[in-house]
């Protein structure tokens, strides 16, 4: 399923090893080397057989251990040396995963490269909340957006386009830029009482949910979240999650 000299970009899912696809599991068993991100859950890494060489190329906000060009080069070099290469990425490789750089680097030198999808953080978060990301007639649009900051400044976003009351926003890497997100959306016309859910460590035993509203998002992000990866979900569909709060709030109490 993976030949010598080939690269697979494999989605590791949000952290829970049971959310790894069967295909991903087969690929990590057939690999000779696995290059993985910091976001790949420990439970997933534990599934990698001992004989497979494991290389961390982890990046977490602020702590870049290897830059993207170095990662691209490592993948290409390993493939050209005849290894069976798996590049294991958190969630789905095609969503805010820098896949294109790696695909291009491989293709430029003629290294065969393929993709195995994974469960993305937004899906795991809505599953944990017990809600749907879309709602018939209410949330007709689902937008995946990243509010990654560069040098402390949020990259410019089209707030007017994002401030749609009929959409659900799933904001990746949005923790640090929560104040800009709230201000941008409110200034663009989204009501301050629009429901917001913060989900940290989705699918992991440390999963935590925090329900708030758009105008309170900055303070919630600052005070309610820990060190884990967190996704910000905004929109009416997330408000529906609160209707099912009995089960969730009990779980939250237990998890805290
Ligand atoms: N390719 C990944 C996203 C990588 S960007 C995917 O499809 O999920 C990294 C961001 O994803 C984090 O900053 C966070 O916003 C989100 N994220 C990843 N794993 C998460 C998790 N288990 N719980 C909550 N958010 C998560």
mmCIF file of N, CA, C and O and ligand atoms in Angstrom, residues 13-15 39 60 89-97 118-122 124-125 171-175 199-204 229-232, ligand 1:
data_model
loop_
_atom_site.group_PDB
_atom_site.id
_atom_site.type_symbol
_atom_site.label_atom_id
_atom_site.label_comp_id
_atom_site.label_asym_id
_atom_site.label_seq_id
_atom_site.Cartn_x
_atom_site.Cartn_y
_atom_site.Cartn_z
ATOM 1 N N UNK A 13 -6.254 12.802 12.529
ATOM 2 C CA UNK A 13 -7.465 13.107 13.285
ATOM 3 C C UNK A 13 -7.149 14.025 14.463
ATOM 4 O O UNK A 13 -6.012 14.459 14.642
ATOM 5 N N UNK A 14 -8.167 14.297 15.290
ATOM 6 C CA UNK A 14 -8.029 15.317 16.326
ATOM 7 C C UNK A 14 -7.303 14.855 17.591
ATOM 8 O O UNK A 14 -7.078 15.661 18.489
ATOM 9 N N UNK A 15 -6.977 13.613 17.710
ATOM 10 C CA UNK A 15 -6.227 13.165 18.897
ATOM 11 C C UNK A 15 -6.628 11.788 19.392
ATOM 12 O O UNK A 15 -5.772 10.967 19.708
ATOM 13 N N UNK A 39 0.820 18.226 17.062
ATOM 14 C CA UNK A 39 -0.608 18.062 17.360
ATOM 15 C C UNK A 39 -1.087 16.614 17.270
ATOM 16 O O UNK A 39 -2.199 16.310 17.669
ATOM 17 N N UNK A 60 4.361 24.070 17.343
ATOM 18 C CA UNK A 60 3.266 24.609 18.143
ATOM 19 C C UNK A 60 3.445 26.110 18.153
ATOM 20 O O UNK A 60 4.556 26.602 18.036
ATOM 21 N N UNK A 89 -0.152 14.235 10.107
ATOM 22 C CA UNK A 89 -0.552 15.599 10.481
ATOM 23 C C UNK A 89 -1.820 15.564 11.306
ATOM 24 O O UNK A 89 -2.713 14.755 11.043
ATOM 25 N N UNK A 90 -1.934 16.491 12.252
ATOM 26 C CA UNK A 90 -3.148 16.576 13.057
ATOM 27 C C UNK A 90 -4.370 16.837 12.190
ATOM 28 O O UNK A 90 -4.277 17.556 11.191
ATOM 29 N N UNK A 91 -5.495 16.251 12.547
ATOM 30 C CA UNK A 91 -6.750 16.519 11.834
ATOM 31 C C UNK A 91 -6.723 16.007 10.419
ATOM 32 O O UNK A 91 -6.323 14.868 10.151
ATOM 33 N N UNK A 92 -7.146 16.861 9.502
ATOM 34 C CA UNK A 92 -7.116 16.531 8.075
ATOM 35 C C UNK A 92 -5.943 17.292 7.437
ATOM 36 O O UNK A 92 -5.782 18.486 7.683
ATOM 37 N N UNK A 93 -5.152 16.602 6.625
ATOM 38 C CA UNK A 93 -3.969 17.276 6.070
ATOM 39 C C UNK A 93 -4.314 18.462 5.178
ATOM 40 O O UNK A 93 -3.508 19.377 5.025
ATOM 41 N N UNK A 94 -5.519 18.477 4.624
ATOM 42 C CA UNK A 94 -5.841 19.521 3.645
ATOM 43 C C UNK A 94 -6.435 20.758 4.302
ATOM 44 O O UNK A 94 -6.792 21.706 3.600
ATOM 45 N N UNK A 95 -6.577 20.742 5.633
ATOM 46 C CA UNK A 95 -7.160 21.909 6.302
ATOM 47 C C UNK A 95 -6.110 22.554 7.200
ATOM 48 O O UNK A 95 -5.714 21.978 8.221
ATOM 49 N N UNK A 96 -5.627 23.714 6.779
ATOM 50 C CA UNK A 96 -4.608 24.459 7.510
ATOM 51 C C UNK A 96 -3.436 23.567 7.908
ATOM 52 O O UNK A 96 -2.949 23.613 9.037
ATOM 53 N N UNK A 97 -3.030 22.745 6.968
ATOM 54 C CA UNK A 97 -1.986 21.758 7.269
ATOM 55 C C UNK A 97 -0.704 21.920 6.457
ATOM 56 O O UNK A 97 0.154 21.052 6.521
ATOM 57 N N UNK A 118 -8.315 12.917 7.126
ATOM 58 C CA UNK A 118 -8.538 12.652 8.552
ATOM 59 C C UNK A 118 -9.706 13.460 9.074
ATOM 60 O O UNK A 118 -10.226 14.334 8.380
ATOM 61 N N UNK A 119 -10.111 13.167 10.300
ATOM 62 C CA UNK A 119 -11.217 13.912 10.926
ATOM 63 C C UNK A 119 -10.671 15.257 11.400
ATOM 64 O O UNK A 119 -9.722 15.308 12.178
ATOM 65 N N UNK A 120 -11.280 16.332 10.918
ATOM 66 C CA UNK A 120 -10.783 17.659 11.269
ATOM 67 C C UNK A 120 -11.311 18.118 12.637
ATOM 68 O O UNK A 120 -12.328 17.610 13.124
ATOM 69 N N UNK A 121 -10.596 19.078 13.226
ATOM 70 C CA UNK A 121 -10.929 19.534 14.584
ATOM 71 C C UNK A 121 -12.371 20.018 14.703
ATOM 72 O O UNK A 121 -13.033 19.758 15.714
ATOM 73 N N UNK A 122 -12.874 20.709 13.684
ATOM 74 C CA UNK A 122 -14.251 21.242 13.763
ATOM 75 C C UNK A 122 -15.258 20.106 13.901
ATOM 76 O O UNK A 122 -16.227 20.208 14.661
ATOM 77 N N UNK A 124 -14.682 17.113 15.219
ATOM 78 C CA UNK A 124 -14.544 16.535 16.558
ATOM 79 C C UNK A 124 -15.177 17.452 17.597
ATOM 80 O O UNK A 124 -15.821 16.991 18.543
ATOM 81 N N UNK A 125 -15.016 18.770 17.405
ATOM 82 C CA UNK A 125 -15.559 19.723 18.374
ATOM 83 C C UNK A 125 -17.088 19.679 18.373
ATOM 84 O O UNK A 125 -17.719 19.640 19.430
ATOM 85 N N UNK A 171 -13.227 28.545 13.639
ATOM 86 C CA UNK A 171 -11.985 29.324 13.579
ATOM 87 C C UNK A 171 -10.835 28.528 14.176
ATOM 88 O O UNK A 171 -10.825 28.205 15.367
ATOM 89 N N UNK A 172 -9.890 28.182 13.319
ATOM 90 C CA UNK A 172 -8.704 27.435 13.727
ATOM 91 C C UNK A 172 -7.619 28.423 14.133
ATOM 92 O O UNK A 172 -7.482 29.481 13.536
ATOM 93 N N UNK A 173 -6.831 28.033 15.117
ATOM 94 C CA UNK A 173 -5.706 28.863 15.576
ATOM 95 C C UNK A 173 -6.191 30.257 15.973
ATOM 96 O O UNK A 173 -5.504 31.239 15.727
ATOM 97 N N UNK A 174 -7.347 30.333 16.595
ATOM 98 C CA UNK A 174 -7.951 31.637 16.862
ATOM 99 C C UNK A 174 -7.821 32.114 18.293
ATOM 100 O O UNK A 174 -8.326 33.181 18.634
ATOM 101 N N UNK A 175 -7.141 31.323 19.135
ATOM 102 C CA UNK A 175 -7.114 31.660 20.561
ATOM 103 C C UNK A 175 -6.488 33.038 20.793
ATOM 104 O O UNK A 175 -7.077 33.886 21.444
ATOM 105 N N UNK A 199 -13.875 24.992 22.161
ATOM 106 C CA UNK A 199 -13.639 23.583 22.468
ATOM 107 C C UNK A 199 -12.137 23.346 22.463
ATOM 108 O O UNK A 199 -11.460 23.569 21.457
ATOM 109 N N UNK A 200 -11.664 22.910 23.614
ATOM 110 C CA UNK A 200 -10.233 22.668 23.771
ATOM 111 C C UNK A 200 -10.001 21.164 23.827
ATOM 112 O O UNK A 200 -10.793 20.439 24.424
ATOM 113 N N UNK A 201 -8.928 20.702 23.199
ATOM 114 C CA UNK A 201 -8.564 19.284 23.228
ATOM 115 C C UNK A 201 -9.704 18.382 22.766
ATOM 116 O O UNK A 201 -9.970 17.322 23.377
ATOM 117 N N UNK A 202 -10.388 18.777 21.704
ATOM 118 C CA UNK A 202 -11.517 17.989 21.200
ATOM 119 C C UNK A 202 -11.099 16.540 20.993
ATOM 120 O O UNK A 202 -10.006 16.278 20.468
ATOM 121 N N UNK A 203 -11.937 15.627 21.421
ATOM 122 C CA UNK A 203 -11.788 14.172 21.273
ATOM 123 C C UNK A 203 -10.799 13.534 22.248
ATOM 124 O O UNK A 203 -10.672 12.316 22.279
ATOM 125 N N UNK A 204 -10.100 14.349 23.034
ATOM 126 C CA UNK A 204 -9.136 13.794 23.993
ATOM 127 C C UNK A 204 -9.778 13.711 25.380
ATOM 128 O O UNK A 204 -10.781 14.371 25.639
ATOM 129 N N UNK A 229 -4.760 22.661 22.179
ATOM 130 C CA UNK A 229 -5.312 23.267 20.978
ATOM 131 C C UNK A 229 -6.804 23.537 21.177
ATOM 132 O O UNK A 229 -7.501 22.747 21.809
ATOM 133 N N UNK A 230 -7.251 24.669 20.664
ATOM 134 C CA UNK A 230 -8.665 25.025 20.860
ATOM 135 C C UNK A 230 -9.228 25.578 19.567
ATOM 136 O O UNK A 230 -8.535 26.254 18.799
ATOM 137 N N UNK A 231 -10.496 25.290 19.349
ATOM 138 C CA UNK A 231 -11.179 25.795 18.173
ATOM 139 C C UNK A 231 -12.341 26.670 18.644
ATOM 140 O O UNK A 231 -12.962 26.384 19.674
ATOM 141 N N UNK A 232 -12.594 27.742 17.903
ATOM 142 C CA UNK A 232 -13.673 28.667 18.240
ATOM 143 C C UNK A 232 -14.798 28.445 17.233
ATOM 144 O O UNK A 232 -14.575 28.565 16.026
HETATM 145 N N1 LIG B 1 -5.242 20.065 10.093
HETATM 146 C C1 LIG B 1 -5.827 20.338 11.392
HETATM 147 C C2 LIG B 1 -5.726 21.783 11.775
HETATM 148 C C3 LIG B 1 -4.318 22.288 11.945
HETATM 149 S S1 LIG B 1 -4.277 23.959 12.485
HETATM 150 C C4 LIG B 1 -7.277 19.848 11.392
HETATM 151 O O1 LIG B 1 -7.814 19.498 10.333
HETATM 152 O O2 LIG B 1 -7.875 19.791 12.465
HETATM 153 C C5 LIG B 1 -4.146 23.751 14.234
HETATM 154 C C6 LIG B 1 -5.404 24.237 14.908
HETATM 155 O O3 LIG B 1 -6.423 23.244 14.790
HETATM 156 C C7 LIG B 1 -5.275 24.464 16.389
HETATM 157 O O4 LIG B 1 -4.716 25.734 16.682
HETATM 158 C C8 LIG B 1 -6.724 24.383 16.828
HETATM 159 O O5 LIG B 1 -7.414 25.572 16.509
HETATM 160 C C9 LIG B 1 -7.253 23.276 15.925
HETATM 161 N N2 LIG B 1 -7.202 21.953 16.577
HETATM 162 C C10 LIG B 1 -6.456 20.903 16.222
HETATM 163 N N3 LIG B 1 -6.694 19.838 17.015
HETATM 164 C C11 LIG B 1 -7.625 20.242 17.901
HETATM 165 C C12 LIG B 1 -8.301 19.616 18.988
HETATM 166 N N4 LIG B 1 -8.061 18.334 19.333
HETATM 167 N N5 LIG B 1 -9.208 20.342 19.681
HETATM 168 C C13 LIG B 1 -9.478 21.617 19.361
HETATM 169 N N6 LIG B 1 -8.874 22.269 18.349
HETATM 170 C C14 LIG B 1 -7.962 21.595 17.629
#
